[in-house]
Coordinates of C-alpha atoms in Angstrom, one line a residue:
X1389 CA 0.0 0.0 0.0
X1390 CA 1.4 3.6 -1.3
X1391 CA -1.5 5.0 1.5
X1392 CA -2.4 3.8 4.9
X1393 CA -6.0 3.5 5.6
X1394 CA -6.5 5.1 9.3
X1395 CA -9.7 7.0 11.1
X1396 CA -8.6 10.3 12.8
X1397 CA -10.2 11.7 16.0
X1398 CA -11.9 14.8 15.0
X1399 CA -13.7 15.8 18.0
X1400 CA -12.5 19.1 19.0
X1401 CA -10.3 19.7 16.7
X1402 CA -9.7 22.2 13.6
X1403 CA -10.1 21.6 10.1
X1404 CA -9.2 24.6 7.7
X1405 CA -10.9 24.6 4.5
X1406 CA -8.8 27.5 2.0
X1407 CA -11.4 28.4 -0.6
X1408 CA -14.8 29.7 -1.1
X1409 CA -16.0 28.1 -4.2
X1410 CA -17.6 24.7 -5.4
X1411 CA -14.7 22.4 -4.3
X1412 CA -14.4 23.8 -1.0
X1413 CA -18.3 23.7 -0.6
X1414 CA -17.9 19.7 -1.2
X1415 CA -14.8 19.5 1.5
X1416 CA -17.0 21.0 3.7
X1417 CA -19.9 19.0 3.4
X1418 CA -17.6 15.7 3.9
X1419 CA -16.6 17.6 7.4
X1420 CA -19.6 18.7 8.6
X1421 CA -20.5 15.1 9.2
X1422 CA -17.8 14.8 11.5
X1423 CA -17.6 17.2 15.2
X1424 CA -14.7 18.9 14.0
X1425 CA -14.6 22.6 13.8
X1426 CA -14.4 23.9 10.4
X1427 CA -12.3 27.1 9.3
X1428 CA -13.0 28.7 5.8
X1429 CA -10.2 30.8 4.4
X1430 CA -11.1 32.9 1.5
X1431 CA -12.0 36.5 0.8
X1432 CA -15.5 35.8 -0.2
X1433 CA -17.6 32.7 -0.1
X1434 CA -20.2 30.9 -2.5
X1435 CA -24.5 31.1 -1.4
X1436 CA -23.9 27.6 0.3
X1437 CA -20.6 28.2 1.8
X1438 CA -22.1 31.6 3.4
X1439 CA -25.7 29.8 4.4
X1440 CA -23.4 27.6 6.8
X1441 CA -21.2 29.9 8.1
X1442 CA -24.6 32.5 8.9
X1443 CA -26.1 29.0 10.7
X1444 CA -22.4 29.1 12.7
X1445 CA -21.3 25.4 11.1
X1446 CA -18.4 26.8 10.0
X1447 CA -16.5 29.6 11.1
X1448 CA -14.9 32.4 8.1
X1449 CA -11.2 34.2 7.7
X1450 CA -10.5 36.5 5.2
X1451 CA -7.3 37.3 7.5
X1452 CA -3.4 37.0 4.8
X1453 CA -2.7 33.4 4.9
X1454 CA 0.2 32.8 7.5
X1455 CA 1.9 29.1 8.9
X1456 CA 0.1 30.2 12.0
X1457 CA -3.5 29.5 10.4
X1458 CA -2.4 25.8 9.8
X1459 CA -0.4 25.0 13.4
X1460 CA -2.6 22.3 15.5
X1461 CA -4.9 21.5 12.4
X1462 CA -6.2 17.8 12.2
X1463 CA -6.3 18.8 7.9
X1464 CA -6.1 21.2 5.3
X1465 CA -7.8 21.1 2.2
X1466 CA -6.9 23.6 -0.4
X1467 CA -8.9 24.1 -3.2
X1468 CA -8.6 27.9 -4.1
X1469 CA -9.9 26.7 -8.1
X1470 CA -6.0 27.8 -8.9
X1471 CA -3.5 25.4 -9.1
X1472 CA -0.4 27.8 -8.8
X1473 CA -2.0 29.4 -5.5
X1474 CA -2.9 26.1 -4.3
X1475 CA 0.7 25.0 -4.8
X1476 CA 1.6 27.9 -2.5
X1477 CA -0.5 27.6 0.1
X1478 CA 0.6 24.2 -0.1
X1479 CA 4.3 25.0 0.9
X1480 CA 2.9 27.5 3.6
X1481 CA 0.8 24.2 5.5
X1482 CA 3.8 21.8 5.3
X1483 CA 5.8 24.6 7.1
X1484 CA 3.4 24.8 9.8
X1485 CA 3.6 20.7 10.1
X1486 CA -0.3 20.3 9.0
X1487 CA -1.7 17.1 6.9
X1488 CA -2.9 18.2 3.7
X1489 CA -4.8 17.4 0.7
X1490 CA -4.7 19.5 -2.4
X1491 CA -7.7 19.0 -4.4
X1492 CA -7.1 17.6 -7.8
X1493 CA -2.9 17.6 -7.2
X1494 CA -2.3 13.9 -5.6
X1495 CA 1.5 14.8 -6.1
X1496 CA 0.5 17.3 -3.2
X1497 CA -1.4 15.2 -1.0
X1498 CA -0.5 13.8 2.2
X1499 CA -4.3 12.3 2.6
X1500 CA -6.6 11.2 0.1
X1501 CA -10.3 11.7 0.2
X1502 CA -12.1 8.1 0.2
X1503 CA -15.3 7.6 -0.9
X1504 CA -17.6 7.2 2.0
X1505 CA -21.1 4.8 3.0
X1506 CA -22.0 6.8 6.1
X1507 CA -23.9 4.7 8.8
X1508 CA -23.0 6.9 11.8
X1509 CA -21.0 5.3 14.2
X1510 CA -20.2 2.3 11.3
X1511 CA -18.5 4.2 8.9
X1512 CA -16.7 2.2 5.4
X1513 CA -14.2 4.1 3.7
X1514 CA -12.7 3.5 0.2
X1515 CA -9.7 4.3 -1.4
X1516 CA -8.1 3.5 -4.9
X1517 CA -5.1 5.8 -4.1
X1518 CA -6.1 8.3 -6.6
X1519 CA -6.3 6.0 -9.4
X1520 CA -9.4 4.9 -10.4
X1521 CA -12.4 7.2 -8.2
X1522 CA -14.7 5.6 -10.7
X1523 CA -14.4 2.3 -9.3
X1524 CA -14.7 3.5 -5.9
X1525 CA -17.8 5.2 -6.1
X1526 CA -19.0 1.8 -7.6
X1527 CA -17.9 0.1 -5.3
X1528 CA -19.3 2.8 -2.6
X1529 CA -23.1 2.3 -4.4
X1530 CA -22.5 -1.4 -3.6
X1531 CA -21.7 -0.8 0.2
X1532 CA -24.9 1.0 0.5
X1533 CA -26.9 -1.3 -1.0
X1534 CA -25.5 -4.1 0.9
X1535 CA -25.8 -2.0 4.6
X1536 CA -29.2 -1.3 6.1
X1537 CA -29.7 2.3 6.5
X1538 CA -30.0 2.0 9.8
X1539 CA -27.5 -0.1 11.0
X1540 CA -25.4 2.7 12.4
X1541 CA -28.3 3.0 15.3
X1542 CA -27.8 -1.0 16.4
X1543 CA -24.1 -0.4 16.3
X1544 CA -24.7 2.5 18.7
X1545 CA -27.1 0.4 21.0
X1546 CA -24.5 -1.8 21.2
X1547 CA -22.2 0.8 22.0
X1548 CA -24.3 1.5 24.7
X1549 CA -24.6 -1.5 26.1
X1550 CA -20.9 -2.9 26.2
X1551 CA -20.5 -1.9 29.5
X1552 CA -23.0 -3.6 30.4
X1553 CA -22.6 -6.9 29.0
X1554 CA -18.7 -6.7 29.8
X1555 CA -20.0 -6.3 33.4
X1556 CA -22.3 -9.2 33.4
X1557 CA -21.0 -11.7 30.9
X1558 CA -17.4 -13.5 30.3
X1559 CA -15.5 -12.9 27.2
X1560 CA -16.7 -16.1 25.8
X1561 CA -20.0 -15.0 26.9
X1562 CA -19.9 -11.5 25.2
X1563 CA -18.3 -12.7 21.6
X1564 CA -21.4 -14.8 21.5
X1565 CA -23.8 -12.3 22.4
X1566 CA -23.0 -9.6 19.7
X1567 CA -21.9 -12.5 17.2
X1568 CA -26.1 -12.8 17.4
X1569 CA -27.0 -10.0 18.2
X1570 CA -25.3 -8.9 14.8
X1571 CA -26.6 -12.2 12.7
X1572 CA -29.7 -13.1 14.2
X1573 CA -32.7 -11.7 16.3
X1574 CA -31.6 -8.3 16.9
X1575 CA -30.3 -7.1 13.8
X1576 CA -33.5 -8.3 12.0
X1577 CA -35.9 -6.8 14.0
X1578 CA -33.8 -3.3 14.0
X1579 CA -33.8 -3.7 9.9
X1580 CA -37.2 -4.1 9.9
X1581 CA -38.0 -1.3 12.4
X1582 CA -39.1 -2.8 16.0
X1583 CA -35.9 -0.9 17.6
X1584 CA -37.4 -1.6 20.8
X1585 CA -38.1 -5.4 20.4
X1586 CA -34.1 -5.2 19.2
X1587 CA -33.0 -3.6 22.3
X1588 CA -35.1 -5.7 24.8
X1589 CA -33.9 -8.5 23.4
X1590 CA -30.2 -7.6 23.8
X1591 CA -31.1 -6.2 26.9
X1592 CA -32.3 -9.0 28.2
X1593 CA -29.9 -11.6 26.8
X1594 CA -27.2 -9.6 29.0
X1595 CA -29.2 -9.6 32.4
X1596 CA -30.0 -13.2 31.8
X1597 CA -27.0 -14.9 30.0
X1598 CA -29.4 -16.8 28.0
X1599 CA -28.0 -15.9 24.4
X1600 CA -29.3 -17.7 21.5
X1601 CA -26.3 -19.0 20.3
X1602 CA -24.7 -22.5 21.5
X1603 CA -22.2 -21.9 24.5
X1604 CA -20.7 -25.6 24.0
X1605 CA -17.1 -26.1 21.4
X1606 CA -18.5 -26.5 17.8
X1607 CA -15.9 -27.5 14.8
X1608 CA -16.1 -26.0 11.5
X1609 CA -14.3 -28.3 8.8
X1610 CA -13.0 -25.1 6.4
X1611 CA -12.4 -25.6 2.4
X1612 CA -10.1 -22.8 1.5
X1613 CA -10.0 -23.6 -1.9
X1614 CA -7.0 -23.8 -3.8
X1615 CA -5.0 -21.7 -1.1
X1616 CA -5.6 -17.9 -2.5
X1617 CA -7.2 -15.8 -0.2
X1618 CA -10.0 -14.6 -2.9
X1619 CA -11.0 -18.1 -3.9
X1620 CA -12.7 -19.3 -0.1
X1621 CA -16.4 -18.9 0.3
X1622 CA -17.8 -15.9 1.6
X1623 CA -19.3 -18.2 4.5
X1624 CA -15.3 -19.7 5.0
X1625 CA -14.5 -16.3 5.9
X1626 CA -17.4 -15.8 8.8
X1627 CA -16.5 -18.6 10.1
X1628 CA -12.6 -17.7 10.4
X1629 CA -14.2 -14.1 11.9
X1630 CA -15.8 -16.2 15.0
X1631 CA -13.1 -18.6 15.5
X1632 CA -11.3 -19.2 18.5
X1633 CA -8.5 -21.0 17.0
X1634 CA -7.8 -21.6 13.5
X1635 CA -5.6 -25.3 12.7
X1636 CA -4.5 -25.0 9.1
X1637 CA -2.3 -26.7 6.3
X1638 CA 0.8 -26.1 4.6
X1639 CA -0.6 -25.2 0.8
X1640 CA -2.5 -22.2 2.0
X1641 CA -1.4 -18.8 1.3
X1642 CA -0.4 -16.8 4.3
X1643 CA -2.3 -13.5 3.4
X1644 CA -5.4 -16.3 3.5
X1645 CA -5.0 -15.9 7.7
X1646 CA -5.3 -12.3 7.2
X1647 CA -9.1 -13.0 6.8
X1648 CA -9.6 -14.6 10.8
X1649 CA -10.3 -12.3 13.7
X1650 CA -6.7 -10.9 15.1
X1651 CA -7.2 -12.6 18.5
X1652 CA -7.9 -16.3 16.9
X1653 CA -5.3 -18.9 17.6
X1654 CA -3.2 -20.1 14.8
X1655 CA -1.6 -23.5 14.6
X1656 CA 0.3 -24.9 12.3
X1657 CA -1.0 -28.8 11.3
X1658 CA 0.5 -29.2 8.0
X1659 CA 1.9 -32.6 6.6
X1660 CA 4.0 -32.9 3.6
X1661 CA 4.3 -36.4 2.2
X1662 CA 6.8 -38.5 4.0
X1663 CA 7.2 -36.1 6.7
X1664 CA 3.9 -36.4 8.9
X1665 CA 5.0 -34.0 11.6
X1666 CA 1.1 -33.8 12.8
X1667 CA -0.3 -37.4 12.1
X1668 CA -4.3 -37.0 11.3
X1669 CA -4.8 -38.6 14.9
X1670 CA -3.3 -36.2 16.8
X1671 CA -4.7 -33.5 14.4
X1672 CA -8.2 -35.1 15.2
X1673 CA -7.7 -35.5 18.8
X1674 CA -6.5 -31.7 18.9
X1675 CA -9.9 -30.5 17.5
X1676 CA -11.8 -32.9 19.8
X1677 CA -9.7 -31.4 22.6
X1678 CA -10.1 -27.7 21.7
X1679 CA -14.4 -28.0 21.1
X1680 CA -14.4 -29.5 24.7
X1681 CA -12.8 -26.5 26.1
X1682 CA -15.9 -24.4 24.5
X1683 CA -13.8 -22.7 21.6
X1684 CA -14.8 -22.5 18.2
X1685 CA -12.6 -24.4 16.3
X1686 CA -12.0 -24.0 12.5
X1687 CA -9.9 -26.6 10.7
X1688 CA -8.6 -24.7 7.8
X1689 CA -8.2 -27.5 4.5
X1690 CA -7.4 -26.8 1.4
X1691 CA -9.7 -27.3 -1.5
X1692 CA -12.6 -29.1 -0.1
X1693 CA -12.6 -31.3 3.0
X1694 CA -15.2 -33.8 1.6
X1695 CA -12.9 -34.6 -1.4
X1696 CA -9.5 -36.6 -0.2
X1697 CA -9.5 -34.4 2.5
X1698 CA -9.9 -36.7 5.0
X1699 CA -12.7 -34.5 6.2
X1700 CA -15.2 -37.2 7.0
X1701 CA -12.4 -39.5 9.4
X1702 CA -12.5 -35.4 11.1
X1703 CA -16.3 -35.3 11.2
X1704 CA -16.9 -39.0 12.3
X1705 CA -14.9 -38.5 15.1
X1706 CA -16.3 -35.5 16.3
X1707 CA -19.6 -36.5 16.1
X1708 CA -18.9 -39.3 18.4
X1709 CA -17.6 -37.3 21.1
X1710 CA -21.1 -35.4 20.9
X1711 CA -19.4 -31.9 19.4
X1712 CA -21.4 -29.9 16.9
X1713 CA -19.6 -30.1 13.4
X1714 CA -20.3 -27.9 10.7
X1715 CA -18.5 -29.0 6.7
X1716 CA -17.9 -25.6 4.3
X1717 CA -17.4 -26.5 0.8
X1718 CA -14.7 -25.1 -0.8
X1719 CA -13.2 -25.2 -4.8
X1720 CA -11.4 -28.4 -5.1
X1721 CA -8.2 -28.7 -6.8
X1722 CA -9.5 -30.1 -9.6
X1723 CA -12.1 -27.3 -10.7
X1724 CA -9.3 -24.9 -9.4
X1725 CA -6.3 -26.7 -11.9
X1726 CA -9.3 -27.1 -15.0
X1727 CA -10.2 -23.0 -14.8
X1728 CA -6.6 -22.3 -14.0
X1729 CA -5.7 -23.4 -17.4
X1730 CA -8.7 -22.3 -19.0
X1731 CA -10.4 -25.9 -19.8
X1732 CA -13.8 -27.2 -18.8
X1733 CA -13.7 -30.7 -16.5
X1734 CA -16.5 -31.5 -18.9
X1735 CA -17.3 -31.0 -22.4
X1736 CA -20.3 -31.8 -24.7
X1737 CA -19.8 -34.7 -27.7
X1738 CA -16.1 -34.8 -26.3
X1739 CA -16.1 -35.7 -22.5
X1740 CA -19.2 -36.8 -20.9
X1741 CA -17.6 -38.5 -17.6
X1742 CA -15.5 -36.9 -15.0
X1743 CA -13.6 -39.4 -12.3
X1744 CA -11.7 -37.7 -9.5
X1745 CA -9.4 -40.4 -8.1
X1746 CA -6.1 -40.7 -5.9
X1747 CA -2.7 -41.6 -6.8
X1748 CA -2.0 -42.3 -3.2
X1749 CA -3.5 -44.5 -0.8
X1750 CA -2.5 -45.2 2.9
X1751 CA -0.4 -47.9 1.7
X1752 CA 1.7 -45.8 -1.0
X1753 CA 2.1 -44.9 -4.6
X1754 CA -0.8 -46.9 -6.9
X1755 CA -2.2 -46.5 -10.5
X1756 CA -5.8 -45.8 -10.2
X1757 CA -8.9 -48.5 -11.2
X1758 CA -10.4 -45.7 -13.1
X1759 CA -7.0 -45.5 -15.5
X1760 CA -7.4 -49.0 -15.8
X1761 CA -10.9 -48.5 -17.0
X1762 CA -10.9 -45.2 -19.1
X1763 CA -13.3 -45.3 -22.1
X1764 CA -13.3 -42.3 -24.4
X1765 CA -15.6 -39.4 -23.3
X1766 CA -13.6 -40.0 -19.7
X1767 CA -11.8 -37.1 -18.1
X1768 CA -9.9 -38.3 -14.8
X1769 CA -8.2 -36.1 -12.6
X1770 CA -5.8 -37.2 -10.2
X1771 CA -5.0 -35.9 -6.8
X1772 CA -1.6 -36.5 -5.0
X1773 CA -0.3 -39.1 -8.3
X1774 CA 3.0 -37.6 -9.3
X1775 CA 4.6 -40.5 -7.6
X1776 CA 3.0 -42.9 -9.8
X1777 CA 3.5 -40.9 -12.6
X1778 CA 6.2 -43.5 -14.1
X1779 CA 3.3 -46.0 -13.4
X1780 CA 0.5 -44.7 -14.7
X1781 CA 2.5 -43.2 -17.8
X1782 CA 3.2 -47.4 -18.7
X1783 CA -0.4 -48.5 -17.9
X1784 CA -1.6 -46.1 -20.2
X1785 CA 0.7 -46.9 -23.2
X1786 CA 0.1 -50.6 -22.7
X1787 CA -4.0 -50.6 -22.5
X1788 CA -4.9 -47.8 -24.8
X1789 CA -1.4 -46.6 -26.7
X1790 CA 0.1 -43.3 -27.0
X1791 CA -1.9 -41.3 -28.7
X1792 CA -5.4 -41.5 -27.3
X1793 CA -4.5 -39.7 -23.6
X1794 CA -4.7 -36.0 -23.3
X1795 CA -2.9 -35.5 -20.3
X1796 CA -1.9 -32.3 -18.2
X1797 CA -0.8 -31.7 -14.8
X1798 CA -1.2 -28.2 -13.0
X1799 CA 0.9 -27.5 -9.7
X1800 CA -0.2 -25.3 -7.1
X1801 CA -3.4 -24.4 -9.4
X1802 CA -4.2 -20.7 -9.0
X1803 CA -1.2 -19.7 -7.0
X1804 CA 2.0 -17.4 -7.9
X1805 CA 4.0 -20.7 -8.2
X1806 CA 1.4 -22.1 -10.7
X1807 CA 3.4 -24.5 -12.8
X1808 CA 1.5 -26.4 -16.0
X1809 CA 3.0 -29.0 -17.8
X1810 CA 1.7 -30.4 -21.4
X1811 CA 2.4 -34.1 -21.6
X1812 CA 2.2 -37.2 -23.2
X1813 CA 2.3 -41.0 -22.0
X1814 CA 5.7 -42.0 -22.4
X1815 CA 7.1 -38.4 -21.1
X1816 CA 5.2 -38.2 -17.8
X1817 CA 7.3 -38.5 -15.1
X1818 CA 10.0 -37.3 -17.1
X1819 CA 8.2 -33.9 -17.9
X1820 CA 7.4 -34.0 -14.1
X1821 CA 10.6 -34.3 -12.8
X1822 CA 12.1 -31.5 -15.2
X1823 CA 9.7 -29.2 -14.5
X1824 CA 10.1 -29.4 -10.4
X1825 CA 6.9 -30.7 -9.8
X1826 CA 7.6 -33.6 -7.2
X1827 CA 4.3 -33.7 -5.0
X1828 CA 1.3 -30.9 -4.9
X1829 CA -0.4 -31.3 -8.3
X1830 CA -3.4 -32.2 -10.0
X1831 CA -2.9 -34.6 -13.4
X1832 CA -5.6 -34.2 -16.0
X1833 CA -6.0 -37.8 -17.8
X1834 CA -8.2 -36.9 -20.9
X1835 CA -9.5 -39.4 -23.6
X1836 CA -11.9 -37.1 -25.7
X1837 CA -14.9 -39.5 -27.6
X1838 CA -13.5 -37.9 -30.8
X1839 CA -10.6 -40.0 -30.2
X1840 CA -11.7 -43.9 -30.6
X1841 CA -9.4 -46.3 -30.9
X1842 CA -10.7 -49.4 -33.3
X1843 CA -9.2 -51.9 -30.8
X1844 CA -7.9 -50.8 -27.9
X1845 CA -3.9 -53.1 -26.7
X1846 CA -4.9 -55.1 -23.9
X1847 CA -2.4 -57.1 -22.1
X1848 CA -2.5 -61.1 -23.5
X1849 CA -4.2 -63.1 -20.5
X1850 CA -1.4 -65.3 -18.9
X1851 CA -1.2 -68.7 -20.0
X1852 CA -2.5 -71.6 -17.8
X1853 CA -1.1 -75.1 -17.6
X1854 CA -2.8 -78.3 -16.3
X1855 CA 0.1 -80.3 -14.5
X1856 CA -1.9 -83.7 -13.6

């Protein structure tokens, strides 16, 4: 980030405004929502600028413009209409120490303006650093549509009440309470306008403790997705906002724990193949261990936990120990690899059958059934196979012959390190090997129907001999 995004204290404290024409007017109107006191400096000032400062919102100085008029300022704007004179008065702030922005001169701006979705006390600025205000009033007319116009009153109820419920409840107690009270019962009876049913309920969750959310440990089983932070599910992220402690794997991208609450516990469970410093059991045991202590517990799994993510041995065992277990989907490697190169996983009159299979089983390194059983129209995408590439590579080549496969294999799908590699039977593992890709890929077996094969080489069924 060239700008840091930061919310200054105005209460009480001077904002100096030099101009008396249209671009002031707007600077001004941007203040006035704020308890700062507002200066004007100009010699004379347009019908709106002088309508406020006759109602006393703003306060005018047609004294010569000295350092001393910028000392103890929380901002200048300057927008005299004159770039020159702006560039002046410019120099004069800077030597007085103030923060200023120069309208229309971001080379003279030590703040930029954001665009602003006003829900008094929630407030949501946006910034494109000056280059692109287009997209941020776009994305501004979004915000508003997406917030309530009223929200800003529950977040001040709240406000009012934190004393209260820090008072009365326990910190678990209290993450609950406004987790619902923002999600659930409250918030939609505010939206809807029964402020008063909103604040007796909150009201009386605090005196009684009885919130309407679950006080015992839950697990949420996480997909991230293919590891990039923008590819996880909107409802991956809530649940990484109300965790306790977050357990995640190796593949994920760091800025993807950027998304969990700043308090949350992160550890580290990853296992890379051969080295299992976290076996699943202890991983599993962990989670149990953490839900019976009453946290909410996220386990953090790349792609999707319900495909070869060992996400159902994780839920099983959960359920038996009674704890509440909740599965988010997320994009699974193979989607992620197939957009990542631009390909569909299916395709009409060329494949009609998608197998997602493993290369790996707890034993080791094994050529899949389904590459033993491909028939044109078959797309197959392997998960954790590079080991058997050599393997699969002469399985191929023997049932079906060279040319019928399609085959790619993407590594760390989506990802800066994205690596694809075009291949064909015979060069597989070789291709592999050369282009670094030794265990985190997907392998794209693809046998298009347009490709028949008259008779396809099976292997001569091994002679048997009677010995009487």
């Amino acid at each position: 980030m060239k700008t840091f995004p930061m919310f200054l204290t105005m209460a009480g404290r001077r904002v100096v405004i030099v101009g008396g024409g249209e671009q002031a007017a707007q600077k001004s109107r941007l203040i006035l929502k704020t308890e700062a006191e507002i200066v004007v400096m100009a010699p004379a000032l347009d019908e709106e600028l002088s309508a406020l400062a006759a109602a006393g919102k703003l306060r005018l100085d047609t004294s010569p413009i000295t350092a001393a008029h910028f000392a103890d300022t929380a901002l200048v704007f300057v927008a005299s209409g004159c770039p020159g004179i702006d560039a002046a008065i410019h120099a004069i702030a800077k030597d007085a120490g103030a923060t200023v922005n120069v309208v229309d001169q971001p080379a003279l701006c030590d703040a930029i303006t954001p665009s602003i979705v006003d829900r008094d006390p929630v407030v949501v600025a946006i910034g494109t650093e000056g280059t692109a205000p287009v997209l941020a009033r776009q994305i501004k007319t979004q915000m508003e549509q997406a917030l309530e116009p009223r929200l800003g009153d529950l977040a001040a109820l709240a406000g009012r009440l934190r004393d209260a419920a820090a008072a009365r409840l326990a910190p678990r107690a209290r993450r609950d309470l406004w987790r619902w009270v923002f999600n659930a019962a409250p918030r939609e009876a505010h939206a809807r306008g029964a402020e008063r049913e909103a604040a007796s309920l909150i009201k009386n969750a605090i005196a009684t403790g009885e919130i309407d959310a679950k006080g015992a440990g839950s697990v949420s089983l996480v997909g991230a997705g293919p590891g990039s932070k923008d590819l996880i599910t909107l409802r991956g992220v809530q649940r990484l906002q109300e965790a306790d402690v977050i357990f995640y794997d190796r593949l994920l991208e760091p800025e993807i724990l950027e998304l969990a609450r700043r308090d949350a516990e992160r550890v580290y469970v990853g296992k890379a193949p051969g080295c299992h410093s976290w076996p699943q059991e202890k991983i599993t045991q962990t989670l149990i261990s953490a839900a019976k202590r009453g946290q909410r517990v996220v386990r953090l799994k790349c792609g999707d936990p319900g495909i070869f993510g060992r996400g159902g041995e994780e839920a099983r065992a959960l359920k038996a120990h009674d704890i509440d277990v909740e599965i988010v989907p997320g994009v699974t490697a193979a989607c992620a690899a197939a957009a990542a190169i631009g390909e569909s996983l299916t395709d009409r009159d060329e494949v009609n059958t998608l197998v997602l299979t493993t290369g790996h089983l707890q034993d080791g390194y094994v050529v899949p059934e389904a590459v033993m059983n491909m028939r044109p129209g078959t797309c197959v995408a392997l998960y954790m196979a590079v080991g058997a590439a050599a393997d699969i590579g002469a399985q191929i080549e023997a049932l079906y012959g060279v040319d019928q496969i399609e085959i790619t294999a993407v590594a760390h799908a989506q990802r800066s390190s994205q690596k694809v590699v075009k291949s064909c039977v015979r060069q597989l593992s070789d291709d592999l090997e050369s282009a670094g890709i030794t265990d985190t890929a997907i392998v794209f077996l693809r046998w298009p129907e347009t490709k028949q094969i008259e008779q396809p080489v099976v292997p001569a069924a091994p002679k048997l001999t009677m010995v009487s």
